[in-house]
Amino acid sequence: MSELTTPVHAIDEYLHALDLSLRDLPSDRRREIVSEIREHIGEALSSGGSEVSEVAVGNVLERMGDPEEIADDARQRFGLARREVTWQDWLVPVLLPFGTFLALFGWLAGVVLLWKSKHFARWEKIVATAVWPFGLALPLYAGAFIAGFASGPADCIERPGGVTECRAETTHVVFSWSVQQVLMTLAFVAPLAVAAYLTVRLLRVRRGLRH
Amino acid sequence: MSRMVPPPDAAPRDLTQLRRGLLEHCVLALLRSGEEYGFEIVRRLSECDGLVTSEGTIYPLLSRLRRDGLVSTTWRESTAGPPRRYYALTDRGRATLESFIVEWARVRDAVDLLMKEGRG
């Protein structure tokens, strides 16, 4: 079953990437190009033999070319501005997670550059803005706050003579430790994953422009 | 960052632009003998060595030619599979092609001559 579904999945993925790359073209042109290429792929595979293998799909897609390269060519054909990757674009995956540590408004600057960039789709911009406001600073400070709160005054015992003794490890903290750890790890990994994704997107765009 | 560094030799980029311009007229020339559908156009262009680097780039080109009124498209039933979009030269496309053929012959001869002279 997996032999059958994997190549089809690769085609869908390819067409989706192509559609995304072509998004600044007029929508009717974009639809036309994507549907023609879809049919071309179908025909190329059916003329190649009865067996649609992963290798056959790989070869057809390879001949078709990088979606970003096709999009770059299309932009030139239709007289649209080529979309160079600028230094402002490269700042986005740096400023979103780390911006707050560099300057108070570092994250905000990252968001502005993100929304000004021509290389990201709307949904990508929304996700990148939401995960997380102020980037890694949010889970860091939130984590410190929660940790401080959890081992706060409730675990302190007042000794005679005005001395307050606090125990760092209480049953309450131990109990929620694993859940807390998983959540905190996720909270830290998420913005880094988003930054990595945005970087890969920019690298792909640049690779397409090189041809 | 690497964008600022000029490519080791500028020829490939120029050649890409040249190829892009020529390809347009090659498609028109290919349709001179009659209408054809996308897959077949791409297949025949790909047979010419050095003309097409990525087959996918032909489709934006066809779309552009249609927008410029140089080709027209018609849907036709196929014996196998879904209906196909056939491309045919319009009168305007034919006129563009004829004038290109004359111009191209002049440019090609001039370039060939200079290239030969350069070799001594």
CSV table of C-alpha atoms in Angstrom, one decimal:
chain,number,residue,atom,x,y,z
A,1,MET,CA,0.0,0.0,0.0
A,2,SER,CA,2.8,2.4,0.9
A,3,GLU,CA,4.4,1.8,-2.5
A,4,LEU,CA,1.2,3.1,-4.1
A,5,THR,CA,0.6,6.1,-1.9
A,6,THR,CA,4.1,7.5,-1.5
A,7,PRO,CA,4.7,8.6,-5.1
A,8,VAL,CA,1.2,10.2,-5.3
A,9,HIS,CA,2.0,12.0,-2.1
A,10,ALA,CA,5.2,13.3,-3.7
A,11,ILE,CA,3.2,14.7,-6.6
A,12,ASP,CA,0.7,16.4,-4.4
A,13,GLU,CA,3.5,17.9,-2.4
A,14,TYR,CA,5.2,19.1,-5.5
A,15,LEU,CA,2.0,20.7,-6.9
A,16,HIS,CA,1.3,22.3,-3.5
A,17,ALA,CA,4.8,23.8,-3.4
A,18,LEU,CA,4.4,25.0,-7.0
A,19,ASP,CA,1.0,26.6,-6.2
A,20,LEU,CA,2.6,28.3,-3.2
A,21,SER,CA,5.5,29.6,-5.2
A,22,LEU,CA,3.3,31.0,-7.9
A,23,ARG,CA,1.0,32.9,-5.6
A,24,ASP,CA,2.0,36.4,-6.8
A,25,LEU,CA,0.8,35.5,-10.3
A,26,PRO,CA,-2.8,36.4,-11.3
A,27,SER,CA,-4.9,33.6,-9.9
A,28,ASP,CA,-6.3,32.4,-13.3
A,29,ARG,CA,-2.8,32.1,-14.7
A,30,ARG,CA,-1.6,30.3,-11.6
A,31,ARG,CA,-4.5,27.8,-11.7
A,32,GLU,CA,-3.9,27.2,-15.4
A,33,ILE,CA,-0.1,26.6,-15.0
A,34,VAL,CA,-0.6,24.2,-12.0
A,35,SER,CA,-3.4,22.2,-13.8
A,36,GLU,CA,-1.3,21.9,-17.0
A,37,ILE,CA,1.7,20.7,-15.0
A,38,ARG,CA,-0.5,18.3,-13.1
A,39,GLU,CA,-1.7,16.8,-16.4
A,40,HIS,CA,1.8,16.7,-17.8
A,41,ILE,CA,3.0,14.7,-14.8
A,42,GLY,CA,0.0,12.3,-15.2
A,43,GLU,CA,0.7,11.8,-18.8
A,44,ALA,CA,4.4,11.4,-18.4
A,45,LEU,CA,3.8,8.7,-15.8
A,46,SER,CA,1.2,6.9,-17.9
A,47,SER,CA,3.4,6.9,-21.0
A,48,GLY,CA,6.3,5.6,-19.0
A,49,GLY,CA,4.7,2.2,-18.3
A,50,SER,CA,2.0,0.7,-16.2
A,51,GLU,CA,4.1,0.8,-12.9
A,52,VAL,CA,4.1,4.1,-11.2
A,53,SER,CA,7.1,3.8,-9.0
A,54,GLU,CA,8.8,6.2,-6.6
A,55,VAL,CA,11.7,6.4,-9.0
A,56,ALA,CA,9.5,7.2,-12.0
A,57,VAL,CA,7.8,10.0,-10.1
A,58,GLY,CA,11.1,11.3,-8.9
A,59,ASN,CA,12.4,11.4,-12.5
A,60,VAL,CA,9.4,13.2,-13.8
A,61,LEU,CA,9.4,15.8,-11.1
A,62,GLU,CA,13.2,16.2,-11.6
A,63,ARG,CA,12.7,16.9,-15.3
A,64,MET,CA,9.8,19.3,-14.4
A,65,GLY,CA,12.2,21.4,-12.3
A,66,ASP,CA,12.3,23.1,-8.9
A,67,PRO,CA,8.9,24.9,-8.2
A,68,GLU,CA,10.8,28.1,-7.2
A,69,GLU,CA,12.7,28.0,-10.5
A,70,ILE,CA,9.5,27.6,-12.5
A,71,ALA,CA,7.9,30.5,-10.5
A,72,ASP,CA,11.0,32.7,-11.0
A,73,ASP,CA,10.8,32.0,-14.7
A,74,ALA,CA,7.0,32.7,-14.7
A,75,ARG,CA,7.5,36.0,-13.0
A,76,GLN,CA,10.0,37.1,-15.6
A,77,ARG,CA,7.6,35.9,-18.4
A,78,PHE,CA,4.8,38.0,-16.9
A,79,GLY,CA,6.9,41.0,-16.2
A,80,LEU,CA,6.5,40.7,-12.4
A,81,ALA,CA,9.4,41.7,-10.1
A,82,ARG,CA,11.8,38.9,-9.3
A,83,ARG,CA,11.8,38.1,-5.7
A,84,GLU,CA,15.4,38.3,-4.4
A,85,VAL,CA,16.0,37.2,-0.9
A,86,THR,CA,17.1,40.3,1.0
A,87,TRP,CA,19.0,40.7,4.3
A,88,GLN,CA,15.7,41.8,5.8
A,89,ASP,CA,14.3,38.3,4.9
A,90,TRP,CA,17.2,36.6,6.6
A,91,LEU,CA,16.7,38.6,9.8
A,92,VAL,CA,13.2,37.2,10.2
A,93,PRO,CA,14.2,33.8,11.5
A,94,VAL,CA,16.8,35.4,13.8
A,95,LEU,CA,14.7,38.2,15.2
A,96,LEU,CA,11.5,36.1,15.9
A,97,PRO,CA,13.1,33.7,18.4
A,98,PHE,CA,16.0,35.8,19.7
A,99,GLY,CA,15.0,39.4,19.0
A,100,THR,CA,13.8,40.2,22.5
A,101,PHE,CA,17.2,39.3,23.9
A,102,LEU,CA,18.9,41.7,21.5
A,103,ALA,CA,16.7,44.7,22.0
A,104,LEU,CA,13.4,45.3,23.7
A,105,PHE,CA,11.6,45.7,20.3
A,106,GLY,CA,13.6,43.1,18.5
A,107,TRP,CA,10.8,40.6,18.2
A,108,LEU,CA,8.4,43.3,17.0
A,109,ALA,CA,11.0,44.3,14.3
A,110,GLY,CA,11.1,40.6,13.2
A,111,VAL,CA,7.3,40.6,12.9
A,112,VAL,CA,7.3,43.7,10.8
A,113,LEU,CA,9.9,42.2,8.4
A,114,LEU,CA,8.0,38.9,8.4
A,115,TRP,CA,4.8,40.6,7.2
A,116,LYS,CA,6.7,42.8,4.7
A,117,SER,CA,8.5,39.8,3.2
A,118,LYS,CA,7.3,38.5,-0.2
A,119,HIS,CA,8.5,35.0,0.4
A,120,PHE,CA,6.0,33.7,3.0
A,121,ALA,CA,2.4,32.8,2.6
A,122,ARG,CA,-0.2,34.4,4.8
A,123,TRP,CA,-0.7,31.3,6.9
A,124,GLU,CA,3.0,31.0,7.5
A,125,LYS,CA,3.1,34.6,8.7
A,126,ILE,CA,0.2,34.0,11.0
A,127,VAL,CA,1.8,30.9,12.5
A,128,ALA,CA,5.2,32.5,12.8
A,129,THR,CA,3.7,35.5,14.6
A,130,ALA,CA,1.7,33.4,17.0
A,131,VAL,CA,4.6,31.0,18.0
A,132,TRP,CA,5.4,32.9,20.2
A,133,PRO,CA,5.0,36.6,20.9
A,134,PHE,CA,8.5,37.7,22.0
A,135,GLY,CA,9.9,34.4,20.8
A,136,LEU,CA,12.0,32.4,23.3
A,137,ALA,CA,11.7,35.2,25.9
A,138,LEU,CA,8.1,34.1,26.5
A,139,PRO,CA,8.7,30.5,27.6
A,140,LEU,CA,11.9,31.6,29.4
A,141,TYR,CA,10.2,34.2,31.6
A,142,ALA,CA,6.9,32.3,31.8
A,143,GLY,CA,8.9,29.2,32.9
A,144,ALA,CA,10.8,31.2,35.5
A,145,PHE,CA,7.5,32.7,36.8
A,146,ILE,CA,5.8,29.3,37.0
A,147,ALA,CA,8.7,27.7,38.6
A,148,GLY,CA,8.9,30.5,41.2
A,149,PHE,CA,5.2,30.3,41.8
A,150,ALA,CA,5.2,26.5,42.2
A,151,SER,CA,7.9,26.5,44.8
A,152,GLY,CA,6.7,29.6,46.4
A,153,PRO,CA,5.5,30.6,49.8
A,154,ALA,CA,3.2,27.5,50.1
A,155,ASP,CA,6.3,25.2,50.6
A,156,CYS,CA,7.9,27.5,53.2
A,157,ILE,CA,7.7,26.7,56.9
A,158,GLU,CA,7.9,29.4,59.4
A,159,ARG,CA,10.3,28.4,62.2
A,160,PRO,CA,10.4,29.9,65.6
A,161,GLY,CA,12.5,33.0,65.8
A,162,GLY,CA,11.3,34.5,62.5
A,163,VAL,CA,13.4,32.2,60.3
A,164,THR,CA,11.7,31.1,57.1
A,165,GLU,CA,12.8,27.7,55.7
A,166,CYS,CA,11.9,26.7,52.2
A,167,ARG,CA,12.2,23.4,50.7
A,168,ALA,CA,13.0,23.4,47.0
A,169,GLU,CA,11.6,20.0,46.3
A,170,THR,CA,8.1,19.3,47.5
A,171,THR,CA,5.7,16.6,46.5
A,172,HIS,CA,3.7,19.2,44.5
A,173,VAL,CA,6.7,20.0,42.2
A,174,VAL,CA,7.8,16.4,41.8
A,175,PHE,CA,4.4,15.4,40.8
A,176,SER,CA,4.0,17.9,37.9
A,177,TRP,CA,7.7,17.8,37.0
A,178,SER,CA,7.4,15.5,33.9
A,179,VAL,CA,4.4,17.3,32.5
A,180,GLN,CA,6.0,20.6,33.1
A,181,GLN,CA,9.2,19.5,31.5
A,182,VAL,CA,7.4,18.3,28.3
A,183,LEU,CA,5.4,21.5,28.1
A,184,MET,CA,8.5,23.7,28.6
A,185,THR,CA,10.5,21.7,26.0
A,186,LEU,CA,7.7,22.2,23.5
A,187,ALA,CA,7.5,25.8,24.3
A,188,PHE,CA,11.2,26.3,23.6
A,189,VAL,CA,11.3,24.0,20.6
A,190,ALA,CA,8.3,25.5,18.8
A,191,PRO,CA,9.8,28.9,18.0
A,192,LEU,CA,13.1,27.3,17.0
A,193,ALA,CA,11.2,24.9,14.7
A,194,VAL,CA,9.4,27.8,13.1
A,195,ALA,CA,12.6,29.7,12.6
A,196,ALA,CA,14.2,26.6,11.0
A,197,TYR,CA,11.2,26.2,8.7
A,198,LEU,CA,11.4,29.9,7.6
A,199,THR,CA,15.1,29.5,6.9
A,200,VAL,CA,14.6,26.4,4.8
A,201,ARG,CA,11.9,28.3,2.8
A,202,LEU,CA,14.3,31.2,2.1
A,203,LEU,CA,17.1,28.7,1.1
A,204,ARG,CA,14.7,27.0,-1.3
A,205,VAL,CA,13.7,30.4,-2.9
A,206,ARG,CA,17.3,31.3,-3.3
A,207,ARG,CA,18.2,28.0,-4.9
A,208,GLY,CA,15.3,28.6,-7.4
A,209,LEU,CA,16.7,32.0,-8.3
A,210,ARG,CA,20.2,30.7,-8.9
A,211,HIS,CA,19.2,28.8,-12.1
B,1,MET,CA,25.0,37.5,1.3
B,2,SER,CA,26.3,35.3,-1.5
B,3,ARG,CA,24.1,37.3,-3.8
B,4,MET,CA,26.5,40.2,-3.6
B,5,VAL,CA,29.3,38.1,-4.9
B,6,PRO,CA,29.3,38.1,-8.7
B,7,PRO,CA,29.0,34.7,-10.3
B,8,PRO,CA,32.4,33.2,-11.4
B,9,ASP,CA,31.5,33.7,-15.0
B,10,ALA,CA,28.6,35.8,-16.2
B,11,ALA,CA,27.9,33.7,-19.3
B,12,PRO,CA,25.4,31.3,-17.8
B,13,ARG,CA,23.1,34.0,-16.7
B,14,ASP,CA,23.1,35.8,-20.0
B,15,LEU,CA,22.7,32.5,-21.7
B,16,THR,CA,19.6,31.8,-19.6
B,17,GLN,CA,18.1,35.1,-20.7
B,18,LEU,CA,18.9,34.4,-24.3
B,19,ARG,CA,17.5,31.0,-24.1
B,20,ARG,CA,14.3,32.3,-22.5
B,21,GLY,CA,13.8,34.7,-25.4
B,22,LEU,CA,14.5,32.2,-28.0
B,23,LEU,CA,12.3,29.5,-26.5
B,24,GLU,CA,9.2,31.7,-27.0
B,25,HIS,CA,9.8,31.7,-30.7
B,26,CYS,CA,10.7,28.0,-30.8
B,27,VAL,CA,7.3,27.2,-29.4
B,28,LEU,CA,5.7,29.4,-32.1
B,29,ALA,CA,7.8,27.6,-34.7
B,30,LEU,CA,6.7,24.2,-33.3
B,31,LEU,CA,3.0,25.2,-33.7
B,32,ARG,CA,3.5,26.3,-37.3
B,33,SER,CA,2.6,22.8,-38.7
B,34,GLY,CA,-0.6,22.7,-36.6
B,35,GLU,CA,-2.1,22.6,-33.1
B,36,GLU,CA,-0.5,20.7,-30.4
B,37,TYR,CA,-1.1,20.0,-26.7
B,38,GLY,CA,1.2,20.9,-23.8
B,39,PHE,CA,2.8,17.5,-23.1
B,40,GLU,CA,3.7,17.0,-26.8
B,41,ILE,CA,5.1,20.6,-27.0
B,42,VAL,CA,7.3,20.0,-24.0
B,43,ARG,CA,8.4,16.6,-25.3
B,44,ARG,CA,9.5,18.0,-28.6
B,45,LEU,CA,11.3,21.0,-27.1
B,46,SER,CA,13.1,18.7,-24.7
B,47,GLU,CA,14.4,16.7,-27.6
B,48,CYS,CA,16.5,19.7,-28.6
B,49,ASP,CA,19.6,19.6,-26.5
B,50,GLY,CA,20.3,22.7,-24.4
B,51,LEU,CA,17.0,24.5,-25.1
B,52,VAL,CA,15.0,23.5,-22.0
B,53,THR,CA,16.5,23.2,-18.5
B,54,SER,CA,13.3,22.6,-16.6
B,55,GLU,CA,10.3,21.3,-18.5
B,56,GLY,CA,7.9,23.0,-16.1
B,57,THR,CA,9.0,26.5,-17.3
B,58,ILE,CA,7.2,25.8,-20.7
B,59,TYR,CA,3.8,26.1,-19.1
B,60,PRO,CA,4.2,29.7,-17.9
B,61,LEU,CA,5.5,30.5,-21.3
B,62,LEU,CA,2.5,29.0,-23.0
B,63,SER,CA,0.2,30.9,-20.6
B,64,ARG,CA,2.1,34.1,-21.5
B,65,LEU,CA,1.8,33.5,-25.3
B,66,ARG,CA,-1.9,33.0,-24.8
B,67,ARG,CA,-2.3,36.2,-22.9
B,68,ASP,CA,-0.4,38.0,-25.6
B,69,GLY,CA,-2.8,36.6,-28.2
B,70,LEU,CA,0.0,34.7,-30.1
B,71,VAL,CA,-1.6,31.4,-29.5
B,72,SER,CA,-5.2,30.3,-28.8
B,73,THR,CA,-6.3,27.2,-26.9
B,74,THR,CA,-9.1,24.7,-27.4
B,75,TRP,CA,-10.1,21.8,-25.2
B,76,ARG,CA,-10.3,18.5,-27.0
B,77,GLU,CA,-11.3,15.0,-25.9
B,78,SER,CA,-8.4,12.6,-25.8
B,79,THR,CA,-8.6,8.9,-26.5
B,80,ALA,CA,-7.1,8.2,-23.1
B,81,GLY,CA,-7.4,10.3,-20.0
B,82,PRO,CA,-8.9,13.7,-19.4
B,83,PRO,CA,-9.5,16.3,-22.1
B,84,ARG,CA,-6.5,18.2,-23.3
B,85,ARG,CA,-5.8,21.8,-23.9
B,86,TYR,CA,-4.5,22.3,-27.5
B,87,TYR,CA,-2.5,25.3,-28.5
B,88,ALA,CA,-2.6,26.8,-32.0
B,89,LEU,CA,-1.0,29.8,-33.6
B,90,THR,CA,-3.2,32.9,-34.1
B,91,ASP,CA,-2.7,35.2,-37.1
B,92,ARG,CA,-0.8,37.5,-34.8
B,93,GLY,CA,1.4,34.6,-33.6
B,94,ARG,CA,2.1,33.6,-37.2
B,95,ALA,CA,3.1,37.2,-38.1
B,96,THR,CA,5.4,37.4,-35.1
B,97,LEU,CA,7.0,34.2,-36.0
B,98,GLU,CA,7.6,35.2,-39.7
B,99,SER,CA,9.3,38.4,-38.7
B,100,PHE,CA,11.4,36.6,-36.1
B,101,ILE,CA,12.6,34.1,-38.7
B,102,VAL,CA,13.9,37.0,-40.8
B,103,GLU,CA,15.5,38.9,-37.9
B,104,TRP,CA,17.0,35.8,-36.4
B,105,ALA,CA,18.7,34.8,-39.6
B,106,ARG,CA,20.4,38.2,-39.8
B,107,VAL,CA,21.5,38.2,-36.1
B,108,ARG,CA,22.7,34.6,-36.3
B,109,ASP,CA,24.8,35.2,-39.4
B,110,ALA,CA,26.3,38.4,-37.9
B,111,VAL,CA,27.1,36.6,-34.6
B,112,ASP,CA,28.5,33.6,-36.4
B,113,LEU,CA,30.7,35.8,-38.5
B,114,LEU,CA,32.1,37.7,-35.5
B,115,MET,CA,32.7,34.5,-33.6
B,116,LYS,CA,34.7,33.1,-36.5
B,117,GLU,CA,36.7,36.3,-36.9
B,118,GLY,CA,37.5,36.2,-33.2
B,119,ARG,CA,39.0,32.8,-33.6
B,120,GLY,CA,41.4,34.2,-36.2
